[in-house]
PDB file of C-alpha atoms in Angstrom:
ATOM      1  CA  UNK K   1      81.779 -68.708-134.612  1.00  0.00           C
ATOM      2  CA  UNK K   2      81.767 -71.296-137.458  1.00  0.00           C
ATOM      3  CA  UNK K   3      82.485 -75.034-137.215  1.00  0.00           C
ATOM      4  CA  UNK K   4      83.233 -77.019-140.222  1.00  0.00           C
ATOM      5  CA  UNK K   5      83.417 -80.325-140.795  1.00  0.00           C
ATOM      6  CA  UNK K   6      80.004 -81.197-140.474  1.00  0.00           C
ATOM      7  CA  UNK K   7      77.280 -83.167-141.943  1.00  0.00           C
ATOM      8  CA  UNK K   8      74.459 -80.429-142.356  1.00  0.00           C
ATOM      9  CA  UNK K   9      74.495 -76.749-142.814  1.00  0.00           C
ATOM     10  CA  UNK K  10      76.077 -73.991-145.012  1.00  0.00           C
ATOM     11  CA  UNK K  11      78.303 -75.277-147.202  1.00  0.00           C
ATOM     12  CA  UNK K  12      82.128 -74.939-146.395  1.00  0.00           C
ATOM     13  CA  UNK K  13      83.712 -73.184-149.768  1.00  0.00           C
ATOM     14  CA  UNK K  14      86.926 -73.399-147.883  1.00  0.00           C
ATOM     15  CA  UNK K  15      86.649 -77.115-147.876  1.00  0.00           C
ATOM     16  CA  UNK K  16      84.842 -77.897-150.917  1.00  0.00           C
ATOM     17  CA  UNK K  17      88.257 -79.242-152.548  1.00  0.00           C
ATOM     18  CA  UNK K  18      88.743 -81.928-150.236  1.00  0.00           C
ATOM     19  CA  UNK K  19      85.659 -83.805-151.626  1.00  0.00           C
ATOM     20  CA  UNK K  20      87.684 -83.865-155.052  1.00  0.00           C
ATOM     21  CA  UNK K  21      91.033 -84.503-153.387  1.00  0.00           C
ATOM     22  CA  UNK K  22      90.109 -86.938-150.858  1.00  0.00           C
ATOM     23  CA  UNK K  23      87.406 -89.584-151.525  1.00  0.00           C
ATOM     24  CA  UNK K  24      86.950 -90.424-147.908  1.00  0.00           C
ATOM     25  CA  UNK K  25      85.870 -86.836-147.244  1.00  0.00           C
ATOM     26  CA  UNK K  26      82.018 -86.305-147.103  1.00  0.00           C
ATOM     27  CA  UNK K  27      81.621 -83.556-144.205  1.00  0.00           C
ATOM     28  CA  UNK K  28      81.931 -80.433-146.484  1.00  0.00           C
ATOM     29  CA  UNK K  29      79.279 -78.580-143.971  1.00  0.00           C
ATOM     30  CA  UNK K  30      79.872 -75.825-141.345  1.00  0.00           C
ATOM     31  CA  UNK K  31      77.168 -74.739-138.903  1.00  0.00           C
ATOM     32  CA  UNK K  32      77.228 -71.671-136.528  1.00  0.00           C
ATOM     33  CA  UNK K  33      77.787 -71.800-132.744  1.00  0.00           C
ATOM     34  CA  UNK K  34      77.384 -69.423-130.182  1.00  0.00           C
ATOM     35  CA  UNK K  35      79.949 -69.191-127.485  1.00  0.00           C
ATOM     36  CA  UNK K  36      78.875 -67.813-124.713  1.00  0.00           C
ATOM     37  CA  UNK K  37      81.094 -64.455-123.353  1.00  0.00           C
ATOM     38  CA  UNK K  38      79.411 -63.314-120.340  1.00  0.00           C
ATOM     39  CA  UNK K  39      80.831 -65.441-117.984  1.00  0.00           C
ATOM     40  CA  UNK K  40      84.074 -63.541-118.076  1.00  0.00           C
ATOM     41  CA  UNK K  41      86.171 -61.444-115.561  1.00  0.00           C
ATOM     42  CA  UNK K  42      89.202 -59.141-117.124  1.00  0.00           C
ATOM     43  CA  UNK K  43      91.271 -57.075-115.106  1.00  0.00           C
ATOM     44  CA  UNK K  44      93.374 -54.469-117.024  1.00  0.00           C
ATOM     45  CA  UNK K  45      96.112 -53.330-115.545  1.00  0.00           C
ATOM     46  CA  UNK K  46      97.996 -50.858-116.407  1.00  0.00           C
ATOM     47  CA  UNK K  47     102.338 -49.266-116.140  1.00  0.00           C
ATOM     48  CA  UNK K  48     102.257 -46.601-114.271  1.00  0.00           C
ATOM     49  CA  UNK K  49     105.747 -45.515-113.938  1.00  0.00           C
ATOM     50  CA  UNK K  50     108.065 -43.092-115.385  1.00  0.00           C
ATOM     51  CA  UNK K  51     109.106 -44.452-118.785  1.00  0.00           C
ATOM     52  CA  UNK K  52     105.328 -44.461-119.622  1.00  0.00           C
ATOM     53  CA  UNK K  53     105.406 -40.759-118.909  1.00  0.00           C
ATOM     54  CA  UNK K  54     104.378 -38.421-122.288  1.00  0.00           C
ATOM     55  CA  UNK K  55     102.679 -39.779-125.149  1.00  0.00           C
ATOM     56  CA  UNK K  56     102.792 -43.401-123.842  1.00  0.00           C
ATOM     57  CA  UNK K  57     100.506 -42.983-120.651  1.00  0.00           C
ATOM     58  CA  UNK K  58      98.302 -40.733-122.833  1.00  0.00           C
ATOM     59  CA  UNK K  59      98.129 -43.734-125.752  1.00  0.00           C
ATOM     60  CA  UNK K  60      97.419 -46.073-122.551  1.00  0.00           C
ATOM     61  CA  UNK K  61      94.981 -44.004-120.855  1.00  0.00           C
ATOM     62  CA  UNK K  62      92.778 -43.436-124.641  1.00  0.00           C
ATOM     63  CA  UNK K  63      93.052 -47.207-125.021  1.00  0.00           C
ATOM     64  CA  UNK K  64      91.789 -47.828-121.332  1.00  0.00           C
ATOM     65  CA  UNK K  65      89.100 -45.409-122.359  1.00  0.00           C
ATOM     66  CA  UNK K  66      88.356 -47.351-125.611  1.00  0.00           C
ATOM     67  CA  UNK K  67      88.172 -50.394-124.026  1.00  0.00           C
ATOM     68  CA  UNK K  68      86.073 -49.802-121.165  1.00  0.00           C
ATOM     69  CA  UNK K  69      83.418 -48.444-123.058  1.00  0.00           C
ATOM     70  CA  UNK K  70      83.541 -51.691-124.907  1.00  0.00           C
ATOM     71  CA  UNK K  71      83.320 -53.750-122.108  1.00  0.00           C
ATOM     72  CA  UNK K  72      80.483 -51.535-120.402  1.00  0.00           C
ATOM     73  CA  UNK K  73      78.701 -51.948-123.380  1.00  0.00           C
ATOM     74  CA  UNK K  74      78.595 -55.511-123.697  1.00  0.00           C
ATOM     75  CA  UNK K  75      78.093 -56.125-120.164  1.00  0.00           C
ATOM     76  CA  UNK K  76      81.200 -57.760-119.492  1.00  0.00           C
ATOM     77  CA  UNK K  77      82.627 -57.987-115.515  1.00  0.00           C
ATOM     78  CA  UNK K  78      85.971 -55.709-115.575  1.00  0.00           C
ATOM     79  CA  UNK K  79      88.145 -53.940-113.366  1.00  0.00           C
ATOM     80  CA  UNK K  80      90.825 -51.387-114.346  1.00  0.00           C
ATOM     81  CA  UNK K  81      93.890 -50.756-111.901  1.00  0.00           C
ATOM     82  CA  UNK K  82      98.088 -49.651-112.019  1.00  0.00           C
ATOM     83  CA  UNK K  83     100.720 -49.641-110.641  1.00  0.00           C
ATOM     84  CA  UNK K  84     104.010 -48.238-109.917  1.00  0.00           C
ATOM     85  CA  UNK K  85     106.421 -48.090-106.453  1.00  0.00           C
ATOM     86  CA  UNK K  86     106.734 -45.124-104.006  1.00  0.00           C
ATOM     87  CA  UNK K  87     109.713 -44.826-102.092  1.00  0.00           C
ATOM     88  CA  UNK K  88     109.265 -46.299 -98.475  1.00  0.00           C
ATOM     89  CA  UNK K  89     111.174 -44.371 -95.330  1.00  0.00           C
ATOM     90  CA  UNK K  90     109.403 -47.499 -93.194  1.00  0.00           C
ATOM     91  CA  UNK K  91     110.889 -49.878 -95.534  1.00  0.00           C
ATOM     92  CA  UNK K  92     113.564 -47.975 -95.696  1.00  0.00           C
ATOM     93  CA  UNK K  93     114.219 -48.230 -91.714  1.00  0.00           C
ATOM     94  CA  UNK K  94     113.151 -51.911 -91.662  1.00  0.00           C
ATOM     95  CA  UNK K  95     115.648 -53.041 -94.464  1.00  0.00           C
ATOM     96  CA  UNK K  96     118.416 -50.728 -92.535  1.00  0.00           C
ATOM     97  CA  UNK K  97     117.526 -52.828 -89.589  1.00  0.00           C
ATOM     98  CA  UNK K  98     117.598 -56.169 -91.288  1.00  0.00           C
ATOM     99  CA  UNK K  99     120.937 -55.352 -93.013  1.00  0.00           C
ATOM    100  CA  UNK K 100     122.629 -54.394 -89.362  1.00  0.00           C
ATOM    101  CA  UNK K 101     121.412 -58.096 -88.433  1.00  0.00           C
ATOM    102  CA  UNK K 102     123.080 -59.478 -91.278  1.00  0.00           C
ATOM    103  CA  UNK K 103     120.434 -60.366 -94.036  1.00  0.00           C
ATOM    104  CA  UNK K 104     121.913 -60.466 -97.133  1.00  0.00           C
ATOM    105  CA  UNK K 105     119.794 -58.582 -99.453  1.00  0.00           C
ATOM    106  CA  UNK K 106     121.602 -59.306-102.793  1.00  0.00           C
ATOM    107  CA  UNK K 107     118.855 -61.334-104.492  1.00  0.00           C
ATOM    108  CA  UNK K 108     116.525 -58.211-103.959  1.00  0.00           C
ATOM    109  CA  UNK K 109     116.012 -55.663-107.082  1.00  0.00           C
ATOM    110  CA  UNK K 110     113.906 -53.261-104.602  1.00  0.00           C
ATOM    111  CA  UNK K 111     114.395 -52.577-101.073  1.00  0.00           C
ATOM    112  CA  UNK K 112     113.378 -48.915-100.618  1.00  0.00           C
ATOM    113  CA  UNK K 113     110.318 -48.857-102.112  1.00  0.00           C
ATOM    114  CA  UNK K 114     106.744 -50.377-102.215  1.00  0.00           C
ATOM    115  CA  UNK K 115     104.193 -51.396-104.552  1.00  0.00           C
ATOM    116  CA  UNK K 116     101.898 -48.746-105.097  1.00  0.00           C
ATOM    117  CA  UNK K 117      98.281 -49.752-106.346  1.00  0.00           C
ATOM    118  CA  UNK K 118      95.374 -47.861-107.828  1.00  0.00           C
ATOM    119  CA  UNK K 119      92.137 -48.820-108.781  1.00  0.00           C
ATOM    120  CA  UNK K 120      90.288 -46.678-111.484  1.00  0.00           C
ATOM    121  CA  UNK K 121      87.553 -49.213-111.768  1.00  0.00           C
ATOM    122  CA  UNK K 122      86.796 -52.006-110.094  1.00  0.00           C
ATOM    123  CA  UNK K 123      84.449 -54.486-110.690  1.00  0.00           C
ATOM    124  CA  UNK K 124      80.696 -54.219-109.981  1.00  0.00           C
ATOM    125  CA  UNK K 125      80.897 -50.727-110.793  1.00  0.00           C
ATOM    126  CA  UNK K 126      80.263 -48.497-113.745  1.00  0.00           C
ATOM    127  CA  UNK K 127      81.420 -45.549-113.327  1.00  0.00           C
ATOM    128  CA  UNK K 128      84.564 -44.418-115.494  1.00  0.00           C
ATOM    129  CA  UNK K 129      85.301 -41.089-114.292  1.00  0.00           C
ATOM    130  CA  UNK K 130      88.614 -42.616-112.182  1.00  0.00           C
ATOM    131  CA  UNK K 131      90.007 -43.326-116.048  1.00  0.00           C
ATOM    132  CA  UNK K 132      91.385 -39.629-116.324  1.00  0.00           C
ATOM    133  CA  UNK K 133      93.413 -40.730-112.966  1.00  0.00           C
ATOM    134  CA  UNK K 134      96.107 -42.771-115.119  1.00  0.00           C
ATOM    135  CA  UNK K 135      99.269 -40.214-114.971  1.00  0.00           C
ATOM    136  CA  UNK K 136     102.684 -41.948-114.805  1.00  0.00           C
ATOM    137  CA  UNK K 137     104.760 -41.273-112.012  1.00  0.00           C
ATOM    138  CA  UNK K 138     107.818 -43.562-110.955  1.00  0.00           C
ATOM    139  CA  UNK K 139     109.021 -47.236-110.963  1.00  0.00           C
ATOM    140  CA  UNK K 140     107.250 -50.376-112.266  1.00  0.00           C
ATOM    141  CA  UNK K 141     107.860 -53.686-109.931  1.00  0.00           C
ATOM    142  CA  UNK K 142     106.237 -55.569-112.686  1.00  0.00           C
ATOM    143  CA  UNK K 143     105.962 -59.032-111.157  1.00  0.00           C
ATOM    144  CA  UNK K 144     104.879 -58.083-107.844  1.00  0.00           C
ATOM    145  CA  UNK K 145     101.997 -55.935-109.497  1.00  0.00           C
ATOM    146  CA  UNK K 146     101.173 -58.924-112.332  1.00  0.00           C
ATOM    147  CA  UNK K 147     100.810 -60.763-109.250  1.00  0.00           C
ATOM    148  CA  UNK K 148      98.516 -58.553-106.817  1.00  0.00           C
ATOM    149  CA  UNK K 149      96.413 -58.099-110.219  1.00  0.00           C
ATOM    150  CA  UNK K 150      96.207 -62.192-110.515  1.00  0.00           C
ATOM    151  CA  UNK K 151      94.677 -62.213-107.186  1.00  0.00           C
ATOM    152  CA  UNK K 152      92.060 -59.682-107.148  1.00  0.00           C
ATOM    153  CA  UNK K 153      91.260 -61.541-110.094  1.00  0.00           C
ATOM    154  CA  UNK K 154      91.053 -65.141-109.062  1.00  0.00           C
ATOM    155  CA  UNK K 155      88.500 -63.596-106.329  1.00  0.00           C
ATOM    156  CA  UNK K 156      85.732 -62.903-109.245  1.00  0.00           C
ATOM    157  CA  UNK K 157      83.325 -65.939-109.511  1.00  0.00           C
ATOM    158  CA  UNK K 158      83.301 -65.840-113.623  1.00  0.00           C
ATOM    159  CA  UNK K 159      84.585 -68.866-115.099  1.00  0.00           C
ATOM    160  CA  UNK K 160      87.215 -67.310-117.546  1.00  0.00           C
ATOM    161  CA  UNK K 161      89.409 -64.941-116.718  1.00  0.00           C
ATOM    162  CA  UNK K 162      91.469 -62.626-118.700  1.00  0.00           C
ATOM    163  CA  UNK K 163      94.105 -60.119-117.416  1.00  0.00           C
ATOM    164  CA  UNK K 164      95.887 -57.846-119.779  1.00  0.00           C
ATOM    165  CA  UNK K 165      98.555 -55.821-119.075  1.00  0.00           C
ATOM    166  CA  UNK K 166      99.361 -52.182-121.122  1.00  0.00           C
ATOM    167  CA  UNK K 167     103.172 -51.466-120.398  1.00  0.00           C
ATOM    168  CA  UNK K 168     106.143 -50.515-122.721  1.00  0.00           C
TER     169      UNK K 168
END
């Protein structure tokens, strides 16, 4: 990446006016930096549930594809996972329960199913073959998944960390 504003190096041409507009100007240099990249974890993870179904989980599986090459290519830590929700007859039985006790279950968007969590790749590994895996199949509990992603990632011991999340 390019810095400007600097006493010695390439010349600038995007900053070359400023030594005609302002006089107190006289840094009209820009010298290249490398940033190092390896030291990064990214966890991609993807929607897994029924609106994605058709040409959506197909345009999300090519771009997993796409991008894990990338990755694999320049050497980058990554893991790839999903999510959707799977309907629950123990949760089912235990929220039947709690309601017959009296817990009010109002604030609750999903009581009859659980989080249901692949992983296609996960880090340390190489192999991509789990990629053709990524079929769509019912609801997304978006949150709970962003969150379950977050901390698988927070576990990796690279200083920046990058999830991304493919969902329509």
């Amino acid at each position: 990446r390019w810095v400007g504003e600097k006493d010695r190096g390439m010349i600038d041409s995007r900053n070359l006016f400023r030594l005609q507009t302002d006089r107190s100007f006289r840094r009209p240099f820009k010298e290249r930096t490398k940033v190092e990249t390896n030291n990064v974890a990214i966890e991609i993870l993807v929607d897994l549930s029924g609106s994605m179904e058709g040409s959506k989980i197909a345009t999300a599986r090519m771009s997993v594809i796409a991008l894990a090459e990338a990755l694999k290519e320049l050497n980058f830590q990554f893991e790839i996972t999903g999510f959707t929700s799977n309907w629950d007859r123990k949760l089912v039985a235990t929220v039947s329960e709690a309601k017959a006790a009296g817990t009010d279950f109002t604030t609750f968007n999903r009581v009859s199913q659980s989080l249901e969590k692949h992983i296609f790749k996960p880090f340390g590994e190489m192999d991509l073959t789990g990629l053709t895996m990524i079929r769509a199949k019912a609801d997304n509990p978006d949150g709970e998944a962003v969150r379950w992603a977050a901390g698988r990632l927070s576990q990796q011991k690279q200083k920046r960390k990058i999830l991304m999340v493919l969902s329509d």
